[in-house]
Each structure stands twice: as structure tokens, then as C-alpha cells.
Amino acid sequence: MSRAVPAAVVAAVRRSVSQVCDPEYPEVTIAELGILERVSSTDGGSTVRIELVPTMLGCPALDVIARDATDAARAACAGADISIEVAFVDSPVWTPDRIAPSAVDFLAREYSVAVRRRSANASCPICGGTALEHRSDFGPTPCRSVEWCPQCRNPVEVVGRVEFPAATGAAQSSPAAMGAAQSSPVPA
Amino acid sequence: MRRWDSMEDFEAFLDGGGLVEPGDDMPDPYRQAVFRFIELHANSEYMGGLTERDWIAKAPGLTNKLTALAKTQDEVGHAHLLYMVAADMGVKTRDEMTADLLAGRTTFHNVFHYRAHSWGDQIAIAYLVDAAALASQQAVFKNCSYGPYKRILRRIIAEEGFHMRNGEELLLKMAKGTAQQHDMMQEGIDRWWWPSVQLFGPDTRPDDVLLRWHIKSERNEDLRDRFVQKMVPQLQAAGFTVPDPDLRQDPDTGRWVSGEIDWDALKAAIAGRGPDSERRLRDARNAWDGASWVREALDEAAAVPA
């Protein structure tokens, strides 16, 4: 027997999964971080499919995020005979541009973490200084680099693309290459 | 740059919840005390990272290896941030701090002077030691008067919370596992319970400047007590015993009361006379020397014009 999941259930799952928080930043949701890509009913089946975009392929939090998303989805369709499928997709590729402005502000204010978007250089989330000095490509997590703000004399962690040498510069303009660069610390 | 005319003025500023920033003309005793505290924290994160690193290859299964890898990155990353803030205080350079640590002239937390024998030990560390460290860090963060340190602690706490959750999951998995897994976990708890309790330190002295200058916000004994109240029922519910024959529950209050705590063991460990101190420091020196080619390569790369 095949049937589609009612649209209202899909919407309820979407609402519920949107509220799942990041394991490290429990005040920021996976929707705000641009990790939640799509919630849909799979063709003809009684399954709701949740597509997530990993910030990095090697991110150690992926299992926890998948489990939390599954739990949230189950809670939203409690009692109904519906299976939940959670998948990490490799397209689109996550970039810092996917982080919602509200989350960018929150990370800066609460965690002193800056987000480097493709369009602009990162500035110091503490004092607004723009002369950040690069100290390390990787910080406590591989998705953040470590900079030093000489103006307020604080270390600053920056989410986003590590600046690689000019040799790889041409490839950096495509989002796919940026994703690849993030998961492989050694420039070609 | 802010200046204070007297220690009384400075302490009134701290009592009012003021945050001291690097450019401020802070009293020298405060600078020294904050520096020593951050250096100890940084050393401990670094030594913790090396411990965790040992388990990347040994952890069972790919998921646990990835977790060990991520935790290693976390701890070393935390040390890096803390050393940056400490070095900026102008008391010692980063190189001096590294040299002092590797020569055994400065200290790191007692728990990194013991050996992790088995996977059960490693889970006990994730469950007990990480919880104890997190509780201490939360207490420092709550009222911390040094701005740059408080900002780093905010992130460290978020990340350590994730470690603790991992420790809880692994402990419950062992609790539901085979008799052999259960025994291995119990042995880990038996080895790591007391070092975790001792990590909080002896009762805080009334004249402790760390409390007065808002570096710590709570007394060691209060933090330690809260740890015991939380951990004893959790361990018992999971089917494990706490290796304290004198542990008892107060019939009136329902609170758990520990037996005598061996503070000499804590002192010996911190002084570098713990069961595994010598090997730990030797490993740290080997790691430092073994990575010298990376530092040289980075220095040379930085010297090449772009």
C-alpha cells in the first residue's frame, strides 16, 4: 500500500526539526545555521525525508544532529504510522553565507565568534576592529580559524573559509571548491 | 586605559561586576594571580589533549575514533586560545610557558598525572573528569573578572558540555553491555572517582584571593559537594558502585556524604609525583620535539613573500 504523507504532517515535522539546536551552541538552531535543507514526503511512501547539509564532512557532531533531528521528527508525528529518514546531502555545499543574520549576531555577541562571509572580511566581534591577525587555520574545531585582534587584544575565532595561498585562488570562487577546501586542510 | 587609585577602588570595581581588559592598569598582584590561573588552565588543556590523542588509534570503532580526534582538537585549540591570552598579560612569553611546562616547573591538573589503562578508563574520564572540569569552569565563568578569559570560557563550556554528553552516552552503553563491558566500566570508575573528586581541590581558604578578585565564584567544597550529589545517584542508577566504602546518605537531608578524601594524593600528583607523571611529561616533550619540523616549515612558509 502506498500513500503520501499529509502535507500538514510534513509541515509539523519541518517546524519541529527547525527547532533542533546545534550540539555546541544550544541557543542556535540548525535551521539558523543553514544545516537544515529540506523536509519532504518521499514519493508514494509513508516516509518523511529530512535533508541536512553538513558544515564539514568530518564534523564530529553529525551523528548527534541526525539523532536529535530524528527525535524531533518523531515527536511531531507521534502516533502516526510514518517513517523518518534523515540524510546528509553533499549538494548544496554548506558555506558561512548560509548562516542567518540573527545567528551571526548571536554568535558574535554571546560567543565572540565571527563569521567570515564570502562578500566581506570578518571583523572583531568584540570591538569591531578590522585588522585581525591570522594565527592558526584551525581552532578548537576544524570549522573555525583563530585570529588575534590587536585593538582589543582578544583571540577571535572565525567561522568560515580558511584563506589558502594564491595557487588555489582560482578554484575558490566556486562554492563546491570552498567545501572541498574546508574538508581538506592541505592545499593542492 | 583605566586606572584605580587604590586596591580598595579596584576591588570595589570587581565587586560591582566590572570586567578588567588587557589595556587596563590592573594591580600587579591581580595580574599575577590571573596569569597563573590561566597558565594552569592552558597547561591542563594541553596535557588533556595529549591524553585524548593517545586514544585516537585505540578507541573502538570509527565513531569513537572521530570523537577522540575531535576532542583532541578541542583541547589543543582551547590551550592555544588560553596561551594567547596568558602571553598577552606580559608575565611570561608563550615559549617560556611551554619550556616551564615541559621541564616540570609549572603545574597541570591532578587528573592528567594518572594513566588511562582501558577503554573503560577513557569513558570514566569523559564522564567523571569532564563533568568535574566543566563544573569548575562554569563556576569561574559565572563571575570571572578578566574579560578575555571570560570570553574564552564561554566557548570552552559550550564544547565541554558536548564532551560530557558523549561521556554519559558511552557510560550507559557500557552499562547495558556484556558482563565484561560492565566490569571494565566499573574498574574505570574505581580508578577515576577519587582523582575526579580531588580535582576540585581542598576546602577554599577564607582569604583566597581568587574568590576575592572574582576569578573563582564558588568555594571548592561547594562545587565538590554538588558533583557528589549529582554523580552518586547517576552511577548507582546505571548499575555501578562508587568506590568509597564510607560513602553514606544522610538520613535527614538525603544528601550523600563522602568518606575521607586523600589530599596527599592530590598534592603529590600536582607536584609531579603522580603514578603517571613522569611518562606524561616525557610524552609531552616527545610530542613537542617530534613536531619541531612542522613549526620550522610554518616559519619558513611565513617568510616566503606571497
Tab-separated table of C-alpha atoms in Angstrom:
chain	number	residue	atom	x	y	z
A	1	MET	CA	0.000	0.000	0.000
A	2	SER	CA	1.434	3.362	-0.848
A	3	ARG	CA	0.217	6.768	0.203
A	4	ALA	CA	1.678	10.231	0.540
A	5	VAL	CA	2.327	11.743	3.941
A	6	PRO	CA	-0.215	14.526	4.548
A	7	ALA	CA	1.158	17.997	3.939
A	8	ALA	CA	0.200	19.029	7.459
A	9	VAL	CA	2.414	16.289	8.908
A	10	VAL	CA	5.344	17.320	6.713
A	11	ALA	CA	4.856	20.906	7.870
A	12	ALA	CA	4.699	19.807	11.507
A	13	VAL	CA	7.931	17.815	11.118
A	14	ARG	CA	9.570	20.783	9.429
A	15	ARG	CA	8.560	23.080	12.284
A	16	SER	CA	9.783	20.621	14.873
A	17	VAL	CA	13.115	19.860	13.189
A	18	SER	CA	13.709	23.598	12.640
A	19	GLN	CA	13.870	23.951	16.417
A	20	VAL	CA	16.699	21.401	16.829
A	21	CYS	CA	19.704	23.130	18.299
A	22	ASP	CA	23.364	22.806	17.499
A	23	PRO	CA	25.085	20.460	19.995
A	24	GLU	CA	27.776	23.027	20.785
A	25	TYR	CA	25.678	26.185	20.637
A	26	PRO	CA	22.453	25.136	22.307
A	27	GLU	CA	20.813	28.512	21.652
A	28	VAL	CA	21.228	28.379	17.874
A	29	THR	CA	19.060	26.131	15.702
A	30	ILE	CA	20.216	24.006	12.799
A	31	ALA	CA	17.803	25.986	10.624
A	32	GLU	CA	19.567	29.258	11.522
A	33	LEU	CA	22.952	27.677	10.822
A	34	GLY	CA	21.816	26.618	7.350
A	35	ILE	CA	22.199	22.919	8.169
A	36	LEU	CA	18.518	22.071	7.569
A	37	GLU	CA	17.985	21.951	3.811
A	38	ARG	CA	14.652	20.270	3.088
A	39	VAL	CA	11.823	18.300	4.684
A	40	SER	CA	9.642	16.399	2.243
A	41	SER	CA	7.385	13.418	1.777
A	42	THR	CA	9.123	10.814	-0.344
A	43	ASP	CA	7.231	9.744	-3.411
A	44	GLY	CA	4.363	7.474	-2.644
A	45	GLY	CA	5.844	6.185	0.581
A	46	SER	CA	4.863	6.813	4.162
A	47	THR	CA	8.194	8.427	4.863
A	48	VAL	CA	9.254	11.952	5.738
A	49	ARG	CA	12.737	12.661	4.477
A	50	ILE	CA	14.884	15.276	6.214
A	51	GLU	CA	17.863	16.534	4.270
A	52	LEU	CA	20.728	18.101	6.198
A	53	VAL	CA	23.791	19.890	4.855
A	54	PRO	CA	26.912	19.166	6.944
A	55	THR	CA	29.062	22.202	7.735
A	56	MET	CA	32.050	19.924	7.162
A	57	LEU	CA	32.187	16.279	6.134
A	58	GLY	CA	34.298	15.333	9.125
A	59	CYS	CA	32.216	17.223	11.674
A	60	PRO	CA	32.053	15.039	14.803
A	61	ALA	CA	28.629	16.404	15.745
A	62	LEU	CA	26.838	14.961	12.702
A	63	ASP	CA	25.617	11.828	14.496
A	64	VAL	CA	24.192	13.834	17.359
A	65	ILE	CA	22.477	16.279	14.999
A	66	ALA	CA	20.965	13.403	12.998
A	67	ARG	CA	19.673	11.748	16.156
A	68	ASP	CA	18.219	14.980	17.532
A	69	ALA	CA	16.517	15.652	14.181
A	70	THR	CA	15.061	12.136	14.142
A	71	ASP	CA	13.748	12.535	17.688
A	72	ALA	CA	12.198	15.912	16.860
A	73	ALA	CA	10.562	14.494	13.743
A	74	ARG	CA	9.135	11.514	15.638
A	75	ALA	CA	7.746	13.812	18.312
A	76	ALA	CA	5.979	15.856	15.630
A	77	CYS	CA	4.182	12.870	14.131
A	78	ALA	CA	3.627	10.877	17.294
A	79	GLY	CA	1.078	8.143	16.843
A	80	ALA	CA	1.059	8.314	13.033
A	81	ASP	CA	2.481	5.388	11.084
A	82	ILE	CA	5.246	7.328	9.385
A	83	SER	CA	8.927	6.516	8.969
A	84	ILE	CA	11.564	9.147	9.317
A	85	GLU	CA	14.616	9.278	7.102
A	86	VAL	CA	17.490	11.634	7.874
A	87	ALA	CA	20.129	12.116	5.195
A	88	PHE	CA	23.217	14.269	4.921
A	89	VAL	CA	23.365	15.507	1.351
A	90	ASP	CA	26.516	16.565	-0.478
A	91	SER	CA	24.764	19.195	-2.558
A	92	PRO	CA	24.339	22.046	-1.939
A	93	VAL	CA	27.599	22.633	-0.094
A	94	TRP	CA	27.437	24.459	3.201
A	95	THR	CA	29.109	27.878	3.355
A	96	PRO	CA	29.076	30.525	6.087
A	97	ASP	CA	26.709	32.506	3.844
A	98	ARG	CA	24.001	30.045	4.880
A	99	ILE	CA	24.072	31.252	8.491
A	100	ALA	CA	21.089	33.520	9.216
A	101	PRO	CA	21.941	37.123	10.169
A	102	SER	CA	20.261	36.617	13.559
A	103	ALA	CA	22.629	33.717	14.304
A	104	VAL	CA	25.658	35.692	13.083
A	105	ASP	CA	24.763	38.439	15.550
A	106	PHE	CA	24.123	35.957	18.329
A	107	LEU	CA	27.432	34.117	17.826
A	108	ALA	CA	29.293	37.424	17.871
A	109	ARG	CA	27.532	38.780	20.935
A	110	GLU	CA	27.355	35.642	23.082
A	111	TYR	CA	30.373	33.624	21.971
A	112	SER	CA	32.722	36.235	20.460
A	113	VAL	CA	32.742	34.085	17.317
A	114	ALA	CA	32.914	35.918	13.990
A	115	VAL	CA	31.532	34.649	10.696
A	116	ARG	CA	33.514	35.306	7.547
A	117	ARG	CA	31.128	35.628	4.628
A	118	ARG	CA	32.224	35.425	1.033
A	119	SER	CA	31.297	39.035	0.470
A	120	ALA	CA	33.175	40.620	3.354
A	121	ASN	CA	36.128	40.213	5.664
A	122	ALA	CA	35.476	39.299	9.252
A	123	SER	CA	35.761	41.990	11.874
A	124	CYS	CA	36.358	41.577	15.582
A	125	PRO	CA	33.074	40.585	17.267
A	126	ILE	CA	34.256	42.222	20.499
A	127	CYS	CA	35.459	45.680	19.438
A	128	GLY	CA	34.684	45.845	15.715
A	129	GLY	CA	38.382	46.096	14.824
A	130	THR	CA	39.093	45.161	11.221
A	131	ALA	CA	42.818	44.362	11.418
A	132	LEU	CA	42.544	40.740	12.595
A	133	GLU	CA	45.868	38.893	12.542
A	134	HIS	CA	45.714	35.282	11.400
A	135	ARG	CA	47.217	32.919	13.987
A	136	SER	CA	46.035	29.433	13.072
A	137	ASP	CA	43.993	27.885	10.283
A	138	PHE	CA	42.193	25.696	12.790
A	139	GLY	CA	40.950	26.381	16.298
A	140	PRO	CA	39.167	24.116	18.766
A	141	THR	CA	37.120	22.901	15.824
A	142	PRO	CA	38.246	22.495	12.206
A	143	CYS	CA	35.476	24.844	11.017
A	144	ARG	CA	36.949	27.853	12.836
A	145	SER	CA	40.265	29.628	12.404
A	146	VAL	CA	41.995	31.566	15.173
A	147	GLU	CA	42.818	35.255	14.779
A	148	TRP	CA	44.159	37.894	17.134
A	149	CYS	CA	42.588	41.320	17.439
A	150	PRO	CA	45.425	43.771	18.186
A	151	GLN	CA	42.920	46.511	19.003
A	152	CYS	CA	41.172	44.866	21.979
A	153	ARG	CA	43.814	42.134	22.488
A	154	ASN	CA	41.443	39.192	22.403
A	155	PRO	CA	41.740	35.949	20.464
A	156	VAL	CA	38.887	35.670	17.984
A	157	GLU	CA	37.551	32.514	16.376
A	158	VAL	CA	36.243	32.896	12.858
A	159	VAL	CA	33.799	30.503	11.192
A	160	GLY	CA	34.414	30.253	7.509
A	161	ARG	CA	36.788	29.708	4.733
A	162	VAL	CA	40.447	29.497	5.532
A	163	GLU	CA	42.457	31.733	3.233
A	164	PHE	CA	44.628	29.449	1.145
A	165	PRO	CA	47.665	30.513	-0.889
A	166	ALA	CA	47.106	32.193	-4.239
A	167	ALA	CA	47.803	28.971	-6.162
A	168	THR	CA	44.351	27.662	-5.247
A	169	GLY	CA	42.708	31.056	-5.581
A	170	ALA	CA	41.016	30.396	-8.912
A	171	ALA	CA	39.162	27.393	-7.567
A	172	GLN	CA	37.924	29.307	-4.555
A	173	SER	CA	35.248	31.210	-6.409
A	174	SER	CA	33.058	28.144	-6.756
A	175	PRO	CA	31.121	27.109	-3.680
A	176	ALA	CA	31.876	23.437	-4.323
A	177	ALA	CA	35.607	24.115	-4.214
A	178	MET	CA	35.199	26.020	-0.982
A	179	GLY	CA	33.551	22.995	0.581
A	180	ALA	CA	36.337	20.782	-0.653
A	181	ALA	CA	38.924	23.184	0.696
A	182	GLN	CA	37.304	23.056	4.116
A	183	SER	CA	37.360	19.316	4.395
A	184	SER	CA	40.947	19.017	3.245
A	185	PRO	CA	43.431	21.052	5.246
A	186	VAL	CA	46.299	20.584	2.808
A	187	PRO	CA	46.172	22.909	-0.197
A	188	ALA	CA	46.806	21.205	-3.532
B	1	MET	CA	43.129	52.586	29.788
B	2	ARG	CA	41.537	52.569	33.196
B	3	ARG	CA	43.464	53.148	36.407
B	4	TRP	CA	42.484	52.601	40.013
B	5	ASP	CA	43.924	54.767	42.766
B	6	SER	CA	43.978	52.006	45.335
B	7	MET	CA	43.365	48.299	45.765
B	8	GLU	CA	40.117	49.214	47.548
B	9	ASP	CA	38.905	51.064	44.451
B	10	PHE	CA	39.922	48.169	42.240
B	11	GLU	CA	38.158	45.624	44.430
B	12	ALA	CA	35.038	47.798	44.518
B	13	PHE	CA	35.134	47.812	40.716
B	14	LEU	CA	35.366	43.996	40.711
B	15	ASP	CA	32.602	43.641	43.306
B	16	GLY	CA	30.395	45.782	41.086
B	17	GLY	CA	30.775	43.202	38.317
B	18	GLY	CA	33.409	45.161	36.376
B	19	LEU	CA	35.416	43.409	33.675
B	20	VAL	CA	39.159	44.077	33.529
B	21	GLU	CA	40.517	44.417	29.978
B	22	PRO	CA	44.109	43.908	28.753
B	23	GLY	CA	44.805	47.637	28.344
B	24	ASP	CA	43.788	48.450	31.909
B	25	ASP	CA	46.351	49.386	34.534
B	26	MET	CA	45.459	46.467	36.801
B	27	PRO	CA	47.231	45.952	40.139
B	28	ASP	CA	50.210	43.654	39.734
B	29	PRO	CA	49.094	41.030	42.292
B	30	TYR	CA	45.847	40.673	40.328
B	31	ARG	CA	47.741	40.359	37.050
B	32	GLN	CA	49.997	37.665	38.524
B	33	ALA	CA	47.095	35.708	40.053
B	34	VAL	CA	45.009	35.758	36.869
B	35	PHE	CA	48.050	34.841	34.799
B	36	ARG	CA	48.938	31.841	36.987
B	37	PHE	CA	45.336	30.641	36.892
B	38	ILE	CA	45.099	30.860	33.097
B	39	GLU	CA	48.518	29.247	32.664
B	40	LEU	CA	47.413	26.301	34.833
B	41	HIS	CA	44.220	26.009	32.795
B	42	ALA	CA	46.131	26.182	29.496
B	43	ASN	CA	48.677	23.568	30.639
B	44	SER	CA	45.850	21.280	31.684
B	45	GLU	CA	44.015	21.633	28.367
B	46	TYR	CA	47.242	20.885	26.532
B	47	MET	CA	48.103	17.813	28.628
B	48	GLY	CA	44.470	16.704	28.306
B	49	GLY	CA	44.745	16.975	24.545
B	50	LEU	CA	47.791	14.698	24.557
B	51	THR	CA	45.912	12.146	26.683
B	52	GLU	CA	42.998	12.225	24.309
B	53	ARG	CA	45.358	11.855	21.355
B	54	ASP	CA	46.566	8.510	22.736
B	55	TRP	CA	43.046	7.178	22.218
B	56	ILE	CA	42.544	8.137	18.575
B	57	ALA	CA	44.170	4.896	17.457
B	58	LYS	CA	42.950	2.791	20.373
B	59	ALA	CA	39.278	3.815	20.587
B	60	PRO	CA	36.954	1.017	19.404
B	61	GLY	CA	35.230	1.804	16.114
B	62	LEU	CA	35.313	4.696	13.704
B	63	THR	CA	32.781	6.864	15.564
B	64	ASN	CA	34.776	6.736	18.788
B	65	LYS	CA	37.987	7.473	16.892
B	66	LEU	CA	36.376	10.522	15.290
B	67	THR	CA	35.208	11.665	18.716
B	68	ALA	CA	38.720	11.236	20.144
B	69	LEU	CA	40.103	13.188	17.205
B	70	ALA	CA	37.593	15.995	17.721
B	71	LYS	CA	38.216	16.132	21.462
B	72	THR	CA	41.963	16.296	20.874
B	73	GLN	CA	41.394	19.220	18.521
B	74	ASP	CA	39.137	20.877	21.120
B	75	GLU	CA	41.620	20.592	23.977
B	76	VAL	CA	44.639	21.718	21.988
B	77	GLY	CA	42.557	24.548	20.495
B	78	HIS	CA	41.493	25.651	23.975
B	79	ALA	CA	45.117	25.589	25.133
B	80	HIS	CA	46.087	27.697	22.134
B	81	LEU	CA	43.490	30.386	22.946
B	82	LEU	CA	44.364	30.384	26.639
B	83	TYR	CA	48.116	30.653	25.968
B	84	MET	CA	47.439	33.613	23.664
B	85	VAL	CA	45.587	35.449	26.447
B	86	ALA	CA	48.176	34.446	29.066
B	87	ALA	CA	51.122	35.553	26.904
B	88	ASP	CA	49.442	38.920	26.320
B	89	MET	CA	49.489	39.601	30.076
B	90	GLY	CA	53.217	40.258	29.867
B	91	VAL	CA	54.297	37.948	32.676
B	92	LYS	CA	55.842	35.195	30.536
B	93	THR	CA	56.130	34.602	26.806
B	94	ARG	CA	54.454	31.641	25.157
B	95	ASP	CA	57.864	29.974	24.707
B	96	GLU	CA	58.659	30.422	28.393
B	97	MET	CA	55.336	28.844	29.352
B	98	THR	CA	55.995	25.870	27.066
B	99	ALA	CA	59.541	25.431	28.395
B	100	ASP	CA	58.330	25.605	32.009
B	101	LEU	CA	55.589	23.054	31.391
B	102	LEU	CA	57.871	20.570	29.647
B	103	ALA	CA	60.559	20.930	32.315
B	104	GLY	CA	58.016	20.276	35.074
B	105	ARG	CA	58.463	23.766	36.560
B	106	THR	CA	54.747	24.626	36.258
B	107	THR	CA	51.725	22.529	37.102
B	108	PHE	CA	48.704	20.996	35.470
B	109	HIS	CA	45.614	19.329	36.941
B	110	ASN	CA	45.989	16.176	39.028
B	111	VAL	CA	43.853	14.053	36.687
B	112	PHE	CA	46.494	14.210	33.973
B	113	HIS	CA	49.045	12.565	36.277
B	114	TYR	CA	47.234	9.207	36.094
B	115	ARG	CA	47.243	6.578	33.417
B	116	ALA	CA	44.164	5.580	31.406
B	117	HIS	CA	44.516	1.788	31.265
B	118	SER	CA	41.478	0.734	29.271
B	119	TRP	CA	38.532	1.978	27.235
B	120	GLY	CA	36.565	1.828	30.496
B	121	ASP	CA	39.034	4.321	31.979
B	122	GLN	CA	38.658	6.570	28.985
B	123	ILE	CA	34.856	6.616	29.382
B	124	ALA	CA	35.222	7.230	33.122
B	125	ILE	CA	37.415	10.223	32.253
B	126	ALA	CA	34.855	11.537	29.769
B	127	TYR	CA	32.078	11.021	32.292
B	128	LEU	CA	33.675	11.996	35.618
B	129	VAL	CA	36.689	14.184	34.851
B	130	ASP	CA	34.980	16.159	32.104
B	131	ALA	CA	31.975	16.741	34.358
B	132	ALA	CA	34.206	17.901	37.210
B	133	ALA	CA	36.231	20.167	34.924
B	134	LEU	CA	33.067	21.593	33.394
B	135	ALA	CA	31.564	22.347	36.817
B	136	SER	CA	34.752	24.210	37.824
B	137	GLN	CA	34.871	26.147	34.578
B	138	GLN	CA	31.207	27.118	34.828
B	139	ALA	CA	31.860	28.460	38.313
B	140	VAL	CA	34.793	30.536	37.040
B	141	PHE	CA	32.843	31.812	34.054
B	142	LYS	CA	29.872	32.926	36.145
B	143	ASN	CA	31.704	35.733	37.836
B	144	CYS	CA	35.045	35.947	36.009
B	145	SER	CA	36.519	39.442	36.164
B	146	TYR	CA	39.098	39.169	33.377
B	147	GLY	CA	37.372	39.925	30.070
B	148	PRO	CA	39.430	37.871	27.584
B	149	TYR	CA	39.395	34.800	29.852
B	150	LYS	CA	35.638	35.044	30.406
B	151	ARG	CA	35.044	35.160	26.638
B	152	ILE	CA	37.116	32.027	26.010
B	153	LEU	CA	35.433	30.216	28.891
B	154	ARG	CA	32.049	30.816	27.281
B	155	ARG	CA	33.111	28.744	24.295
B	156	ILE	CA	35.076	26.159	26.277
B	157	ILE	CA	31.993	25.467	28.406
B	158	ALA	CA	29.829	25.002	25.312
B	159	GLU	CA	32.307	22.488	23.906
B	160	GLU	CA	32.976	20.625	27.155
B	161	GLY	CA	29.216	20.214	27.580
B	162	PHE	CA	29.247	18.275	24.346
B	163	HIS	CA	32.082	16.059	25.700
B	164	MET	CA	30.140	15.338	28.851
B	165	ARG	CA	27.080	14.309	26.871
B	166	ASN	CA	29.307	11.923	24.927
B	167	GLY	CA	30.660	10.505	28.209
B	168	GLU	CA	27.122	9.906	29.500
B	169	GLU	CA	26.109	8.096	26.324
B	170	LEU	CA	29.192	5.855	26.407
B	171	LEU	CA	28.715	5.042	30.089
B	172	LEU	CA	25.098	3.989	29.513
B	173	LYS	CA	26.163	1.870	26.564
B	174	MET	CA	28.671	0.021	28.762
B	175	ALA	CA	26.023	-0.322	31.483
B	176	LYS	CA	23.741	-2.129	29.044
B	177	GLY	CA	26.576	-4.205	27.547
B	178	THR	CA	28.062	-7.597	28.397
B	179	ALA	CA	29.268	-8.555	31.872
B	180	GLN	CA	32.815	-7.949	30.638
B	181	GLN	CA	31.964	-4.430	29.492
B	182	HIS	CA	30.230	-3.746	32.790
B	183	ASP	CA	33.282	-4.890	34.743
B	184	MET	CA	35.623	-2.841	32.580
B	185	MET	CA	33.482	0.238	33.206
B	186	GLN	CA	33.376	-0.406	36.944
B	187	GLU	CA	37.184	-0.679	37.027
B	188	GLY	CA	37.386	2.650	35.218
B	189	ILE	CA	35.058	4.260	37.754
B	190	ASP	CA	37.091	2.714	40.587
B	191	ARG	CA	40.289	4.279	39.237
B	192	TRP	CA	38.881	7.705	38.344
B	193	TRP	CA	36.348	8.501	41.061
B	194	TRP	CA	38.818	9.823	43.619
B	195	PRO	CA	41.027	11.826	41.248
B	196	SER	CA	37.818	13.469	39.940
B	197	VAL	CA	36.645	14.348	43.460
B	198	GLN	CA	40.138	15.644	44.305
B	199	LEU	CA	40.198	17.783	41.152
B	200	PHE	CA	38.039	20.372	42.936
B	201	GLY	CA	40.794	20.874	45.495
B	202	PRO	CA	40.698	21.120	49.305
B	203	ASP	CA	38.265	23.470	51.034
B	204	THR	CA	38.749	27.077	49.928
B	205	ARG	CA	40.551	29.237	52.472
B	206	PRO	CA	38.593	32.286	53.656
B	207	ASP	CA	41.348	34.646	52.464
B	208	ASP	CA	41.620	33.124	48.956
B	209	VAL	CA	42.341	35.999	46.554
B	210	LEU	CA	40.890	34.009	43.662
B	211	LEU	CA	37.472	34.394	45.278
B	212	ARG	CA	38.027	38.000	46.335
B	213	TRP	CA	39.114	39.043	42.846
B	214	HIS	CA	36.273	37.235	41.115
B	215	ILE	CA	38.348	34.643	39.359
B	216	LYS	CA	36.503	31.870	41.149
B	217	SER	CA	32.886	32.397	42.118
B	218	GLU	CA	32.327	29.403	44.369
B	219	ARG	CA	34.162	27.539	47.081
B	220	ASN	CA	35.847	24.276	46.142
B	221	GLU	CA	33.870	22.359	48.767
B	222	ASP	CA	30.531	23.567	47.373
B	223	LEU	CA	31.432	22.532	43.835
B	224	ARG	CA	32.758	19.200	45.060
B	225	ASP	CA	29.605	18.533	47.058
B	226	ARG	CA	27.374	19.284	44.091
B	227	PHE	CA	29.422	16.880	41.963
B	228	VAL	CA	28.977	14.087	44.516
B	229	GLN	CA	25.216	14.741	44.830
B	230	LYS	CA	24.819	14.536	41.069
B	231	MET	CA	27.152	11.635	40.266
B	232	VAL	CA	26.369	9.110	43.017
B	233	PRO	CA	22.703	8.570	42.054
B	234	GLN	CA	23.554	8.572	38.333
B	235	LEU	CA	26.224	5.898	38.746
B	236	GLN	CA	24.004	3.802	41.002
B	237	ALA	CA	21.068	4.082	38.585
B	238	ALA	CA	23.329	2.792	35.813
B	239	GLY	CA	24.235	-0.227	37.985
B	240	PHE	CA	27.680	0.847	39.145
B	241	THR	CA	29.126	1.346	42.588
B	242	VAL	CA	31.082	4.301	43.921
B	243	PRO	CA	34.471	3.191	45.287
B	244	ASP	CA	34.063	4.936	48.636
B	245	PRO	CA	33.367	2.446	51.460
B	246	ASP	CA	32.460	5.293	53.831
B	247	LEU	CA	30.016	6.969	51.452
B	248	ARG	CA	26.667	7.379	53.222
B	249	GLN	CA	23.378	9.111	52.720
B	250	ASP	CA	22.331	11.472	55.489
B	251	PRO	CA	19.001	10.085	56.705
B	252	ASP	CA	17.603	13.553	57.416
B	253	THR	CA	18.667	15.519	54.363
B	254	GLY	CA	19.082	12.677	51.870
B	255	ARG	CA	22.445	14.146	50.866
B	256	TRP	CA	25.458	11.993	50.080
B	257	VAL	CA	28.460	12.365	52.365
B	258	SER	CA	31.884	11.248	51.119
B	259	GLY	CA	34.425	9.413	53.210
B	260	GLU	CA	37.823	10.914	53.987
B	261	ILE	CA	39.474	12.497	50.933
B	262	ASP	CA	43.189	11.794	50.479
B	263	TRP	CA	44.582	15.265	49.858
B	264	ASP	CA	48.154	13.974	49.933
B	265	ALA	CA	47.403	12.121	46.683
B	266	LEU	CA	46.304	15.430	45.135
B	267	LYS	CA	49.411	17.263	46.332
B	268	ALA	CA	51.719	14.504	45.105
B	269	ALA	CA	50.073	14.404	41.670
B	270	ILE	CA	50.226	18.160	41.155
B	271	ALA	CA	53.848	18.218	42.324
B	272	GLY	CA	54.670	15.758	39.530
B	273	ARG	CA	54.850	12.688	41.770
B	274	GLY	CA	51.652	11.065	40.494
B	275	PRO	CA	51.519	7.466	39.240
B	276	ASP	CA	51.967	8.524	35.612
B	277	SER	CA	53.559	11.985	35.895
B	278	GLU	CA	56.946	11.012	34.540
B	279	ARG	CA	55.612	9.254	31.441
B	280	ARG	CA	53.125	12.054	30.747
B	281	LEU	CA	55.814	14.707	30.754
B	282	ARG	CA	58.131	12.551	28.671
B	283	ASP	CA	55.326	12.071	26.127
B	284	ALA	CA	54.700	15.810	26.076
B	285	ARG	CA	58.396	16.509	25.445
B	286	ASN	CA	58.491	13.895	22.687
B	287	ALA	CA	55.384	15.380	21.086
B	288	TRP	CA	56.906	18.847	21.223
B	289	ASP	CA	60.250	17.732	19.797
B	290	GLY	CA	58.588	15.494	17.207
B	291	ALA	CA	56.579	18.413	15.859
B	292	SER	CA	59.558	20.759	15.558
B	293	TRP	CA	59.715	20.165	11.777
B	294	VAL	CA	56.112	21.429	11.481
B	295	ARG	CA	56.968	24.641	13.316
B	296	GLU	CA	60.078	25.117	11.173
B	297	ALA	CA	58.129	24.512	7.967
B	298	LEU	CA	55.444	27.004	9.016
B	299	ASP	CA	58.065	29.608	9.927
B	300	GLU	CA	59.780	29.144	6.568
B	301	ALA	CA	56.480	29.296	4.691
B	302	ALA	CA	55.602	32.519	6.509
B	303	ALA	CA	58.951	34.010	5.485
B	304	VAL	CA	58.266	33.434	1.770
B	305	PRO	CA	56.662	36.507	0.178
B	306	ALA	CA	53.159	35.749	-1.150
